mmCIF file of C-alpha atoms in Angstrom:
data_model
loop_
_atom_site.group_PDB
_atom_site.id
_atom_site.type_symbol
_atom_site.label_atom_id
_atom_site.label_comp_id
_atom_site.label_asym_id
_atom_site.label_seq_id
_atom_site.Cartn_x
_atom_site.Cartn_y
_atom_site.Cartn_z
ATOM 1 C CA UNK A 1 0.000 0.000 0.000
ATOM 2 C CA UNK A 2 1.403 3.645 -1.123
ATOM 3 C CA UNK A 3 1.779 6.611 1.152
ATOM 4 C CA UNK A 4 -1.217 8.164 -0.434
ATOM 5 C CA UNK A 5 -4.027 5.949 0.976
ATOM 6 C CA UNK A 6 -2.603 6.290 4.818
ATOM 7 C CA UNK A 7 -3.945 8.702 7.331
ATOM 8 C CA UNK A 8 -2.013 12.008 7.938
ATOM 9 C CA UNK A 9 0.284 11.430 11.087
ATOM 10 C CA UNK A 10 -1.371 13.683 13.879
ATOM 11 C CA UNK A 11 0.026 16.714 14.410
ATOM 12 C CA UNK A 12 3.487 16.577 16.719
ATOM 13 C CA UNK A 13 5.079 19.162 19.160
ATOM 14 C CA UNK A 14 7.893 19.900 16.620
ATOM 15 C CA UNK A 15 5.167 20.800 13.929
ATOM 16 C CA UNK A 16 3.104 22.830 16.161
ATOM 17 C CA UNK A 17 6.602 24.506 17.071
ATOM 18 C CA UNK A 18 6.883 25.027 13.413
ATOM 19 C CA UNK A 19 3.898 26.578 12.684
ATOM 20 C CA UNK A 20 3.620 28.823 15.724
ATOM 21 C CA UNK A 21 7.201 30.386 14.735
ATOM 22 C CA UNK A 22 5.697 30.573 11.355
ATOM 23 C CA UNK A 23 2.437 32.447 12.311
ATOM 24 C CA UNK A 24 4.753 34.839 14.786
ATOM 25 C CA UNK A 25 6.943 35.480 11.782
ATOM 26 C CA UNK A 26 4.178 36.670 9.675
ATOM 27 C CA UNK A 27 2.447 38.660 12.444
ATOM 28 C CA UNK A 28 6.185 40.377 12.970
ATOM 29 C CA UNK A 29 5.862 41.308 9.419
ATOM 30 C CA UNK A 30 2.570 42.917 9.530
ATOM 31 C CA UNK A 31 3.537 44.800 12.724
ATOM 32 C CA UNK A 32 7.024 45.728 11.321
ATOM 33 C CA UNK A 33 4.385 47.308 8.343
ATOM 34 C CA UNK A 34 1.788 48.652 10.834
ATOM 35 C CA UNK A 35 4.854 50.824 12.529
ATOM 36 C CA UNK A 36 6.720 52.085 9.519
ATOM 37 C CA UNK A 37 3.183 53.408 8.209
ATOM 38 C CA UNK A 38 2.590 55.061 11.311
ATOM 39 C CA UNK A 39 5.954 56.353 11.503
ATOM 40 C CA UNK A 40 5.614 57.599 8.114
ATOM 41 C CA UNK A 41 2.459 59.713 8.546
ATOM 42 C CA UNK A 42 4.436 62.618 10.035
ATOM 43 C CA UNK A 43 7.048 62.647 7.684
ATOM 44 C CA UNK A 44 4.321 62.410 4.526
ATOM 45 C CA UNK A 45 2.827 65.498 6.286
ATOM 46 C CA UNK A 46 -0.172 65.055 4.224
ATOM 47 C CA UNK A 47 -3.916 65.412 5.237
ATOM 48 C CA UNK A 48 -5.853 62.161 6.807
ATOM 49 C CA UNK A 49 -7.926 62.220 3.691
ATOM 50 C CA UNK A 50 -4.939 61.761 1.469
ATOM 51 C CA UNK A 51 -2.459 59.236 3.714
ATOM 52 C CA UNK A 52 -5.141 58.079 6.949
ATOM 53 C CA UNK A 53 -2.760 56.662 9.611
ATOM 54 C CA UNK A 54 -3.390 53.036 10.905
ATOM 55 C CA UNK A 55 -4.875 54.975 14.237
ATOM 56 C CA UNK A 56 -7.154 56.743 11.327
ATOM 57 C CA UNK A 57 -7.643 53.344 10.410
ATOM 58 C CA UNK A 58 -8.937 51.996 13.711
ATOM 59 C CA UNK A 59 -10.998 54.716 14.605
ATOM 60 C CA UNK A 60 -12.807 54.072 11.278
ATOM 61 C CA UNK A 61 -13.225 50.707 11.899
ATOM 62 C CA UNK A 62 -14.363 51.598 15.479
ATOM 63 C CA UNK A 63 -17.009 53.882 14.390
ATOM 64 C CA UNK A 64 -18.266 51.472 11.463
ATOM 65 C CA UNK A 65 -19.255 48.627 13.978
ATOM 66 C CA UNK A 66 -20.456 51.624 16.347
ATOM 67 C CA UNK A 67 -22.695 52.898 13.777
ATOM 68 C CA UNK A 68 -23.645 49.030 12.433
ATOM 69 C CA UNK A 69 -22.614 49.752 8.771
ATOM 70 C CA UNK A 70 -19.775 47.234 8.979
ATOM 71 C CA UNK A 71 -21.736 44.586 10.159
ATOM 72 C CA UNK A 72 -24.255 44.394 7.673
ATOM 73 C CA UNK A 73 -22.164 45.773 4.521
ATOM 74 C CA UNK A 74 -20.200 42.569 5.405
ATOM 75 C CA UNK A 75 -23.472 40.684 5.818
ATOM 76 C CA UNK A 76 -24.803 41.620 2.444
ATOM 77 C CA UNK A 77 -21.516 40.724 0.327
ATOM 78 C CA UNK A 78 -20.778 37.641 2.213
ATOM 79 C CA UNK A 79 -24.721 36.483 1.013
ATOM 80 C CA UNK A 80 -24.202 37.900 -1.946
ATOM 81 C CA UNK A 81 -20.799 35.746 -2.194
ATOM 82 C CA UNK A 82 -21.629 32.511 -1.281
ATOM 83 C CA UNK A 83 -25.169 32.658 -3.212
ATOM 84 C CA UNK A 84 -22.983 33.588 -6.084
ATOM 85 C CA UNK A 85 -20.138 30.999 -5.590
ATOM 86 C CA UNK A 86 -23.027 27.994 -5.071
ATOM 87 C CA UNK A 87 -24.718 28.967 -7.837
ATOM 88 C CA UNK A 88 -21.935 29.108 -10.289
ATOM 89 C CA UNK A 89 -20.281 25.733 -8.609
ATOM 90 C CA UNK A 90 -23.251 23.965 -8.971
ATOM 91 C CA UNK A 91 -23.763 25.292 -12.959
ATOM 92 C CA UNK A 92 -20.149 24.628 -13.831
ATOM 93 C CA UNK A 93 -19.861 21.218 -12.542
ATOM 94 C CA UNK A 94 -23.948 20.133 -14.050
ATOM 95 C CA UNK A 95 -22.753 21.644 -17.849
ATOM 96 C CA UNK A 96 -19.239 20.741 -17.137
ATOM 97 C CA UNK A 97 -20.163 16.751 -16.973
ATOM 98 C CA UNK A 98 -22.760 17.867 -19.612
ATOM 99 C CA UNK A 99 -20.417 18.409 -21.942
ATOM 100 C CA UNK A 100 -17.784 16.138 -20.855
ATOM 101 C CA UNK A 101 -20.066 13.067 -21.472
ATOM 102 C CA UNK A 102 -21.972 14.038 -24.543
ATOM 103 C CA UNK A 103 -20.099 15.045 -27.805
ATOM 104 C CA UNK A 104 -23.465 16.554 -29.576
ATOM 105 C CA UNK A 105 -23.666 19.190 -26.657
ATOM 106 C CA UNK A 106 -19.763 19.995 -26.432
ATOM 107 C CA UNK A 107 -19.737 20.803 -30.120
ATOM 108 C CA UNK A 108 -22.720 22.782 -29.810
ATOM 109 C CA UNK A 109 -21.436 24.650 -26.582
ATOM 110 C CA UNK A 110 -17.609 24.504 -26.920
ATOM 111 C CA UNK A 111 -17.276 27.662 -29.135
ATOM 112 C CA UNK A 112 -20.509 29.796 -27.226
ATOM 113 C CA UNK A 113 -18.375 28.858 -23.661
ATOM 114 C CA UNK A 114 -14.830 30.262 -25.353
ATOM 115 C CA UNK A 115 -16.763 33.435 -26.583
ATOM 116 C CA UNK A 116 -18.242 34.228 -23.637
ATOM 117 C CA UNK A 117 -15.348 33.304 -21.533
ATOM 118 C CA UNK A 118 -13.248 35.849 -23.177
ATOM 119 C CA UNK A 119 -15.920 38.557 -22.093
ATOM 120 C CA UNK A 120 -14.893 38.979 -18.582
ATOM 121 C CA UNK A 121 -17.816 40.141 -16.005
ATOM 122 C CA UNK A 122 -17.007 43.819 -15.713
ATOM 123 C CA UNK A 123 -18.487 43.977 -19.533
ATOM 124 C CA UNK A 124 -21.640 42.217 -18.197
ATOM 125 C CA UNK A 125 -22.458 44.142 -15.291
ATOM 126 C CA UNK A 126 -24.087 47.110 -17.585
ATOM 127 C CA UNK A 127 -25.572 45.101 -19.199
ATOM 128 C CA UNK A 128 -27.069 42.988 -15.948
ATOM 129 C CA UNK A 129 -27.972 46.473 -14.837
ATOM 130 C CA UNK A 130 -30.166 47.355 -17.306
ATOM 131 C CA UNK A 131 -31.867 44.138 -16.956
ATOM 132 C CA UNK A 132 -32.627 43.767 -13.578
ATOM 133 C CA UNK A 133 -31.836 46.803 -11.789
ATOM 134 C CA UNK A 134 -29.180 47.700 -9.055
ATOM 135 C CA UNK A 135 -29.024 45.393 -6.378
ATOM 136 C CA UNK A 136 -28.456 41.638 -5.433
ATOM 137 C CA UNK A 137 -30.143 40.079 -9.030
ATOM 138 C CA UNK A 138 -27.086 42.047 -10.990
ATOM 139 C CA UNK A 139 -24.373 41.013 -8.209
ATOM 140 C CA UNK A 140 -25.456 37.732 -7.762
ATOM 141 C CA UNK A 141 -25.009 36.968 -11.370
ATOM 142 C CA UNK A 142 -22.246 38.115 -12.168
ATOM 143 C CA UNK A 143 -20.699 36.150 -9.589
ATOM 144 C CA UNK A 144 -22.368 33.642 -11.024
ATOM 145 C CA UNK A 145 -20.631 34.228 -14.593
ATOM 146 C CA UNK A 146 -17.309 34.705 -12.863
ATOM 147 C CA UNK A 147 -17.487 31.041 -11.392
ATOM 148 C CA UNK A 148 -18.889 29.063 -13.975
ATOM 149 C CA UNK A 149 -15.980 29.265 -16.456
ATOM 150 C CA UNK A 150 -12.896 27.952 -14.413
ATOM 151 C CA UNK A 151 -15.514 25.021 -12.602
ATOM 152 C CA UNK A 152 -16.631 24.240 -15.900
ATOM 153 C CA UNK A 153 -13.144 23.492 -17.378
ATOM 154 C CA UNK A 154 -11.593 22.265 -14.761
ATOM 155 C CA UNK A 155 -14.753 20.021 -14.412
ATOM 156 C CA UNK A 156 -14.536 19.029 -18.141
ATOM 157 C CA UNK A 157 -10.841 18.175 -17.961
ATOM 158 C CA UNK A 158 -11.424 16.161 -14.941
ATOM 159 C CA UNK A 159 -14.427 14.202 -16.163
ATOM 160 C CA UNK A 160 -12.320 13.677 -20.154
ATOM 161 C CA UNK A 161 -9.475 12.459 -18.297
ATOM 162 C CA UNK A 162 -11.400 10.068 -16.001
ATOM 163 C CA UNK A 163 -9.418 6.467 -16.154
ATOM 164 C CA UNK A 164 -11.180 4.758 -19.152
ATOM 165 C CA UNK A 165 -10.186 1.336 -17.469
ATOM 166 C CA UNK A 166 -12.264 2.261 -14.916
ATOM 167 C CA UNK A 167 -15.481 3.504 -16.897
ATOM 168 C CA UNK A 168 -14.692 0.206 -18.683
ATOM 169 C CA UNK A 169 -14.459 -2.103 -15.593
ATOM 170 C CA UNK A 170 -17.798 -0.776 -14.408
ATOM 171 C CA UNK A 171 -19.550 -1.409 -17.769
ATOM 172 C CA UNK A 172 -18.640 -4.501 -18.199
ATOM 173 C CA UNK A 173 -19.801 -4.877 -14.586
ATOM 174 C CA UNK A 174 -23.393 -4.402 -15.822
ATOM 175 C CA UNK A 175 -23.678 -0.224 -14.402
ATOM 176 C CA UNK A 176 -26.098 2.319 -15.533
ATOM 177 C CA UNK A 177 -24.860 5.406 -16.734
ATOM 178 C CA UNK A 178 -25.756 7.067 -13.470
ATOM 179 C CA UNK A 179 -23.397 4.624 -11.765
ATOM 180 C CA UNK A 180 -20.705 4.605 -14.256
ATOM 181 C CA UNK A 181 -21.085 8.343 -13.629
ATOM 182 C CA UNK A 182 -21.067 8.207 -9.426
ATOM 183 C CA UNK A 183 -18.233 5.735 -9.133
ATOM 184 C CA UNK A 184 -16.037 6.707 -11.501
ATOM 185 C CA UNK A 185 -16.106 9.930 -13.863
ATOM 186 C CA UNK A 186 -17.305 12.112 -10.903
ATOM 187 C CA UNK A 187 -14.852 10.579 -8.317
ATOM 188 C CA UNK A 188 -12.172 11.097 -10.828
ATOM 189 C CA UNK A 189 -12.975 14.913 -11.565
ATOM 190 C CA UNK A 190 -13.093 15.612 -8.292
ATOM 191 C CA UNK A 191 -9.548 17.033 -7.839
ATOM 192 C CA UNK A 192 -10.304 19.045 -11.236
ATOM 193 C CA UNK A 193 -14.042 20.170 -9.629
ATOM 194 C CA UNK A 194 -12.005 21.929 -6.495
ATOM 195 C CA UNK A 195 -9.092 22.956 -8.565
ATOM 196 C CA UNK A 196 -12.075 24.997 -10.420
ATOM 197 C CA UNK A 197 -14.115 25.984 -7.427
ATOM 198 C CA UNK A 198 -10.790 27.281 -5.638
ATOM 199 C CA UNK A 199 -10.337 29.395 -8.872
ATOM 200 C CA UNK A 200 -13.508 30.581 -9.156
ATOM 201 C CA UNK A 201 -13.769 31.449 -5.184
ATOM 202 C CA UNK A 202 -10.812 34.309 -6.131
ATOM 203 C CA UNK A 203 -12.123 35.267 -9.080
ATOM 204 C CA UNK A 204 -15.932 35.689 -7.363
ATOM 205 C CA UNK A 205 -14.186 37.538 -4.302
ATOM 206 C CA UNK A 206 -12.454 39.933 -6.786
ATOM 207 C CA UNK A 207 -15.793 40.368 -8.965
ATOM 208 C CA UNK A 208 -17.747 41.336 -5.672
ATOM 209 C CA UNK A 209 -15.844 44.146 -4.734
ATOM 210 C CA UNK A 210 -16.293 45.412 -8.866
ATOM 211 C CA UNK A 211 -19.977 44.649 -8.542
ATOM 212 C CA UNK A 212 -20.360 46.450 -5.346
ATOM 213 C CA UNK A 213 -18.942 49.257 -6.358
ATOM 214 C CA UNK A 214 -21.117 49.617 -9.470
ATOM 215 C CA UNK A 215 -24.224 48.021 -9.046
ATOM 216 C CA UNK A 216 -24.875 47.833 -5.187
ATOM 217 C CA UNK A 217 -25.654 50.223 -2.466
ATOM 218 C CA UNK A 218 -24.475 48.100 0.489
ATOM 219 C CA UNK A 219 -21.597 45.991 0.855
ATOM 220 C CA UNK A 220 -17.968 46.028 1.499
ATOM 221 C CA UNK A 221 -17.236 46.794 -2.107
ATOM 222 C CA UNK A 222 -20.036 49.730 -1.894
ATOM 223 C CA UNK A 223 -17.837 51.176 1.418
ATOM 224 C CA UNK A 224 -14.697 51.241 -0.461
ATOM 225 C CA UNK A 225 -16.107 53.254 -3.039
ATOM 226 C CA UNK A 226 -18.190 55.144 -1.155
ATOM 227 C CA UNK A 227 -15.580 56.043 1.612
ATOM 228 C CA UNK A 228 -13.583 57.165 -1.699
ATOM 229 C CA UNK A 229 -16.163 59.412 -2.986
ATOM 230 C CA UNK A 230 -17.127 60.714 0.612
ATOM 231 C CA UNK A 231 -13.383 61.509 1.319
ATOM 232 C CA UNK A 232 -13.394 59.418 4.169
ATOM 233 C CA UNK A 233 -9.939 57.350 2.976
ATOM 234 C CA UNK A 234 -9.651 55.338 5.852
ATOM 235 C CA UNK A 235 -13.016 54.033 5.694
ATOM 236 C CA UNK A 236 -11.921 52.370 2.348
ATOM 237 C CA UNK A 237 -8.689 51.489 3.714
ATOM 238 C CA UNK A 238 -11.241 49.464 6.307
ATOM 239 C CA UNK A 239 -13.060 48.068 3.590
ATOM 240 C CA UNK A 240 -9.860 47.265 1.898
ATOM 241 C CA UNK A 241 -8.552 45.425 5.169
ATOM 242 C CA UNK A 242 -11.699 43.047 5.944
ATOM 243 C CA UNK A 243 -11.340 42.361 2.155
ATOM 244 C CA UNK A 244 -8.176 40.868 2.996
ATOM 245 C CA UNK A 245 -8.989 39.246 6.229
ATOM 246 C CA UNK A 246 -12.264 37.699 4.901
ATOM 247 C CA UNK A 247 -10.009 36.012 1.799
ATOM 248 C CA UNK A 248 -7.423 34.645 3.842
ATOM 249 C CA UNK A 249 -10.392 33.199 6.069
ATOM 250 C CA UNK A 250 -11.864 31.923 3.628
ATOM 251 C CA UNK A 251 -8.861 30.092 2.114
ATOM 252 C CA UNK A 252 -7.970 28.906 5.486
ATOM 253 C CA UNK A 253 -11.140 27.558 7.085
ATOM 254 C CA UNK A 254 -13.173 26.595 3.554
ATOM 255 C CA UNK A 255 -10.731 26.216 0.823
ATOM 256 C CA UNK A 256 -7.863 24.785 1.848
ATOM 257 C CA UNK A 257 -9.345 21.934 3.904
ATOM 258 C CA UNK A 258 -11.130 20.804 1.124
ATOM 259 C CA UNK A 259 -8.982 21.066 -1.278
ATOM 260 C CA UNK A 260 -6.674 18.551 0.944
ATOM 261 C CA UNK A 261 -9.204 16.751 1.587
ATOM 262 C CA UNK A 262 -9.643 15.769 -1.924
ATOM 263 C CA UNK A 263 -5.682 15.569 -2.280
ATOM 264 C CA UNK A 264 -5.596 12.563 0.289
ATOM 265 C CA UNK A 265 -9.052 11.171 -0.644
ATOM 266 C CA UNK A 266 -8.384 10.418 -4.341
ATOM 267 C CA UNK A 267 -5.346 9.850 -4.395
ATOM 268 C CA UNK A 268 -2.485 12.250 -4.424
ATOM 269 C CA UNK A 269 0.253 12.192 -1.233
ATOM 270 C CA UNK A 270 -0.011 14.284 1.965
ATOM 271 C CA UNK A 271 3.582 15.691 1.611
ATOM 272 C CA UNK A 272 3.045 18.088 -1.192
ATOM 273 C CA UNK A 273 0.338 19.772 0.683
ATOM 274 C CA UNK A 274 2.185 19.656 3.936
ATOM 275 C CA UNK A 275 5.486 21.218 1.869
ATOM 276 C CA UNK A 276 3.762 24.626 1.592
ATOM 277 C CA UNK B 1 -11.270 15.830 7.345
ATOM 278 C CA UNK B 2 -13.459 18.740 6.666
ATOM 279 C CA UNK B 3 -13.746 19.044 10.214
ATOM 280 C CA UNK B 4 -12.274 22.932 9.919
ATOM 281 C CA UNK B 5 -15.032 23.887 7.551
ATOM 282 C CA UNK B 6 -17.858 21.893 9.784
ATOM 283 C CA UNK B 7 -16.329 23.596 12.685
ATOM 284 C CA UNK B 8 -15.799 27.543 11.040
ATOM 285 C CA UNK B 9 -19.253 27.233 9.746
ATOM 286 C CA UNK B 10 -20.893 26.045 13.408
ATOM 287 C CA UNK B 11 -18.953 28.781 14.832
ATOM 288 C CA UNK B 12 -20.330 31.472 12.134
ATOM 289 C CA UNK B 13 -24.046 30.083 13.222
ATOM 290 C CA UNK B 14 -23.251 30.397 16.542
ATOM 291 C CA UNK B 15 -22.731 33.775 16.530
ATOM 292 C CA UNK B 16 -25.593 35.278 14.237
ATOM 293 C CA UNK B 17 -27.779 33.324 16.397
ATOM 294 C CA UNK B 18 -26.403 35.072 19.094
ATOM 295 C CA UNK B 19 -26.421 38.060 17.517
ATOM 296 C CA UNK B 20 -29.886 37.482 16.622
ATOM 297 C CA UNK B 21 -31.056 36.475 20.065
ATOM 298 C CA UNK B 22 -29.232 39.503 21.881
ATOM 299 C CA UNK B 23 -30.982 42.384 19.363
ATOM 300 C CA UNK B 24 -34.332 40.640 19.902
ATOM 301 C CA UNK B 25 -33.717 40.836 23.563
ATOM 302 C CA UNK B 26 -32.391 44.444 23.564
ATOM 303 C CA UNK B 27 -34.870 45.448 21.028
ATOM 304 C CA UNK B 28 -38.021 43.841 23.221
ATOM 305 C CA UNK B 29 -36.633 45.952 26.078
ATOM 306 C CA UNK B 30 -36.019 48.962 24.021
ATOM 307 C CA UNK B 31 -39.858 48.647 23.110
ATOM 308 C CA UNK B 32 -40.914 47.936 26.684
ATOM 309 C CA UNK B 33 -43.876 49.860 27.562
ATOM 310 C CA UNK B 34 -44.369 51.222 24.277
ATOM 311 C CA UNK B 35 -47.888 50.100 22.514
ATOM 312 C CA UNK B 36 -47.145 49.643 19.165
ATOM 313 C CA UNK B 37 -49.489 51.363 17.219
ATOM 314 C CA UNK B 38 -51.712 49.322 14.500
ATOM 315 C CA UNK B 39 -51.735 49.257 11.966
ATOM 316 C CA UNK B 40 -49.374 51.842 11.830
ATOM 317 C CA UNK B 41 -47.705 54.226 14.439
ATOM 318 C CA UNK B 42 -45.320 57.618 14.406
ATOM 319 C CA UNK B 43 -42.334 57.402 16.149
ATOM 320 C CA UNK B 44 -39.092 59.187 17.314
ATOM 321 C CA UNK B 45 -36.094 56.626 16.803
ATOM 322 C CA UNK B 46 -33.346 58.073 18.955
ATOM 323 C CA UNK B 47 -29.490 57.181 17.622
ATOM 324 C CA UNK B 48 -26.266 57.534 19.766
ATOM 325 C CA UNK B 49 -24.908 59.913 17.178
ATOM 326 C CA UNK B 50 -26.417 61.771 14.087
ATOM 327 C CA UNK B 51 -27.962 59.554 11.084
ATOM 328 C CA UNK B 52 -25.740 58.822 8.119
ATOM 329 C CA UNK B 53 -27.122 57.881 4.770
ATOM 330 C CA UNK B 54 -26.782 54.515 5.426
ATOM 331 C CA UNK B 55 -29.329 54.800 8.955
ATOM 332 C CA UNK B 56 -32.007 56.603 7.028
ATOM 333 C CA UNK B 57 -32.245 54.242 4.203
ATOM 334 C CA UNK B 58 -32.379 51.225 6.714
ATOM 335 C CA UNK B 59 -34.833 52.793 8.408
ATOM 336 C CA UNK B 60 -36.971 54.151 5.035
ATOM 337 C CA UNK B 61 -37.605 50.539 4.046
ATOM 338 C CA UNK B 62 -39.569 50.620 7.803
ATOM 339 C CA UNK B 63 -41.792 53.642 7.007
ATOM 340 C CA UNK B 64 -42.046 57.173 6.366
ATOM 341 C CA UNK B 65 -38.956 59.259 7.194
ATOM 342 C CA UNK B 66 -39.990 62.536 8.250
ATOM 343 C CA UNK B 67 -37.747 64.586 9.964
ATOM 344 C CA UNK B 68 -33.928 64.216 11.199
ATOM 345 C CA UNK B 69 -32.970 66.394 14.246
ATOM 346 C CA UNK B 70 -29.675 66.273 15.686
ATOM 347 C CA UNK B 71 -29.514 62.131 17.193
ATOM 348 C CA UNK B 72 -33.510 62.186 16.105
ATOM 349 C CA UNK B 73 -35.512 60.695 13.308
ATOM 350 C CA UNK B 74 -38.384 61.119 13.202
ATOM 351 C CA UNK B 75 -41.023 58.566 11.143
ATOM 352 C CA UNK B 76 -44.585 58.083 10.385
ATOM 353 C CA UNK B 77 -46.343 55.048 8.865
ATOM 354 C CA UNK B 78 -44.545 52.649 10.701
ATOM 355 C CA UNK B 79 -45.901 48.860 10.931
ATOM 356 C CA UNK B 80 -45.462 46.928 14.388
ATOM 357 C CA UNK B 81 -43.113 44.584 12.833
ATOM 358 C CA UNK B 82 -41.109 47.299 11.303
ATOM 359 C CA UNK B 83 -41.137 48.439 14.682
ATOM 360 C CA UNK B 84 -39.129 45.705 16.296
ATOM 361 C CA UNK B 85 -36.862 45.930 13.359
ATOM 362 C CA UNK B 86 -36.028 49.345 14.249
ATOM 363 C CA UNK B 87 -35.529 48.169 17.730
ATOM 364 C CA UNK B 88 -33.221 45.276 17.175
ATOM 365 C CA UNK B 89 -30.909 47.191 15.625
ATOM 366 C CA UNK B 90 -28.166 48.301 18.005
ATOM 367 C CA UNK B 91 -27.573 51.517 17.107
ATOM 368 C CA UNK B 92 -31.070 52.452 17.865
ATOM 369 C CA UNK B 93 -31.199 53.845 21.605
ATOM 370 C CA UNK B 94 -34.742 54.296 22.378
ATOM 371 C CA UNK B 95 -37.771 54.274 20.122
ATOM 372 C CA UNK B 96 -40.283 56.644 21.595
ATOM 373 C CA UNK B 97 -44.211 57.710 20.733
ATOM 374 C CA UNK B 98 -44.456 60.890 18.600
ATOM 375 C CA UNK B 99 -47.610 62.601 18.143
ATOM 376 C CA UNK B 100 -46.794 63.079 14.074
ATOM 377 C CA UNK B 101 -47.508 66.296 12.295
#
């Protein structure tokens, strides 16, 4: 039996060591930052609207969760988000196998997908807009366009480049489509399916914040702008910093695990996820 | 193995249901001794600091914005249930009767 079908040791003292003096590292960087921008201020000698401080910075973020627009500006895009993100997943992976299994549809679909693909979602969004208005309708779609292109190829490669011994095996075996399709072809694209979703999860976050800004009048996105227009900088340099916070959170807590998970699942070792 | 997301997401529930819970309790006291009006009542919604654009629109979608006055707002038309919306929120301080115009 390989390496790749055995459990992950549990985590030991020496690698809890080593990622403790990796996390204080990091936060030494960000502090090291923090101070040299706060050192800088004086020396800029410009106005808080043109170069906030990071204490401009806090008291911003202090009087955003005072006043409750933080809390549900984050609300909104993080709905707006994962509606987005679910409903392009769950499109990219259904037309992905689509079009992976049946040659009629990919011939008919192949050339519409590249044309569209190459118009990315900022084009869309005026167009969205005149269809259904400002709001969530416009934001949750083009989320929704964002995601479905890199889940839909990654699902197609995955599904083409399913073991053919396998589809075989389970033919020969007597299976229905459906099962050829659950124990083998979907199994197989998998790895591709999360590759995709991981993809489309960055592109999504990025698309928000465009969205937001156009088409929106709540939402992180929406604060950056409007803290911009209102010449209240460090409000957008508070929308710009949960921005960054909510990624890595979500890469951390959502994406990551499951991305492993489908690493050592089907197939693939620990180590080159553990190298990182 | 997805025990991280399992756990982040339980976590994230947690706390909107706490959130949840802890606005419907401050918002019930908020509206203690106050008869809600039906079907519709005029009310002064006091703030801990003036309104930005962002209160007044939250509380337009609740009823008719009148008036602003220093921390004040003042609203007519409002719906009981819009009423206890206006009352979860935490930025309200106090929701009080107002005669109207």
């Amino acid at each position: 039996m390989s390496d790749a079908l055995t459990l992950p040791a549990p985590a030991t003292r020496p690698a809890m060591r080593r990622g403790m003096a990796r996390f204080l590292k990091g936060a030494a960087g960000v502090l090291f930052l923090l101070v040299a921008w706060q050192l800088s201020v004086p020396l800029v000698g410009m106005s808080s609207y043109f170069y906030p401080a990071p204490t401009d910075v806090v008291a911003a973020f202090a009087d955003l969760m005072r006043k409750g627009i933080l809390p549900v500006y984050f609300a909104d895009s993080m709905l707006r988000y994962s509606s987005g993100l679910a409903a392009g997943a769950l499109l990219g992976v259904a037309v992905g196998v689509l079009v992976g299994l049946n040659r009629t549809a990919s011939l008919a679909l192949s050339p519409l997908f590249k044309f569209l693909f190459a118009i990315v979602e900022v084009a869309w969004i005026p167009i969205f807009v005149i269809w259904f208005g400002y709001g969530v309708k416009t934001i949750v779609l083009a989320l929704v366009y964002v995601v479905f292109f890199p889940v839909l190829y990654n699902t197609l490669l995955g599904v083409r480049t399913a073991p053919q011994i396998l589809v075989n095996a389970l033919r020969s075996l007597g299976a229905s489509r459906l099962q050829v399709l659950r124990y083998a072809i979907l199994p197989a694209a998998l790895p591709g399916i999360i590759t995709g979703l991981r993809i489309g999860a960055g592109f999504a976050f990025r698309g928000l914040v465009f969205a937001e800004m156009v088409a929106a009048k709540s939402g992180i996105g929406y604060l950056i702008f409007e803290g911009a227009q209102n010449q209240q900088t460090a409000r957008t340099i508070v929308g710009m910093i949960v921005l960054g916070l909510t990624w890595l959170a979500i890469d951390l807590f959502y994406l990551r695990p499951v991305e492993r998970a489908t690493i050592q699942r089907w197939g693939l070792t620990v180590d080159a996820e553990q190298r990182r | 193995m997805l025990r991280i997301p399992a756990i982040a997401t339980a976590l994230i529930a947690a706390i909107v249901l706490a959130w949840w819970a802890a606005a419907t309790v401050a918002g019930e006291r908020k509206l203690a001794g106050i008869a809600a009006a039906e079907p519709r009542g005029n009310y002064r919604i006091t703030l801990d600091f003036a309104p930005e654009r962002f209160h007044q629109v939250r509380l337009q979608e609740a009823g008719r914005l009148v008036e602003v006055r220093g921390d004040d707002v003042f609203m007519m038309d409002v719906p009981p249930p819009a009423l206890r919306a206006i009352a979860r929120e935490y930025w309200v301080r106090a929701v009080t009767p107002w005669e109207g115009r």
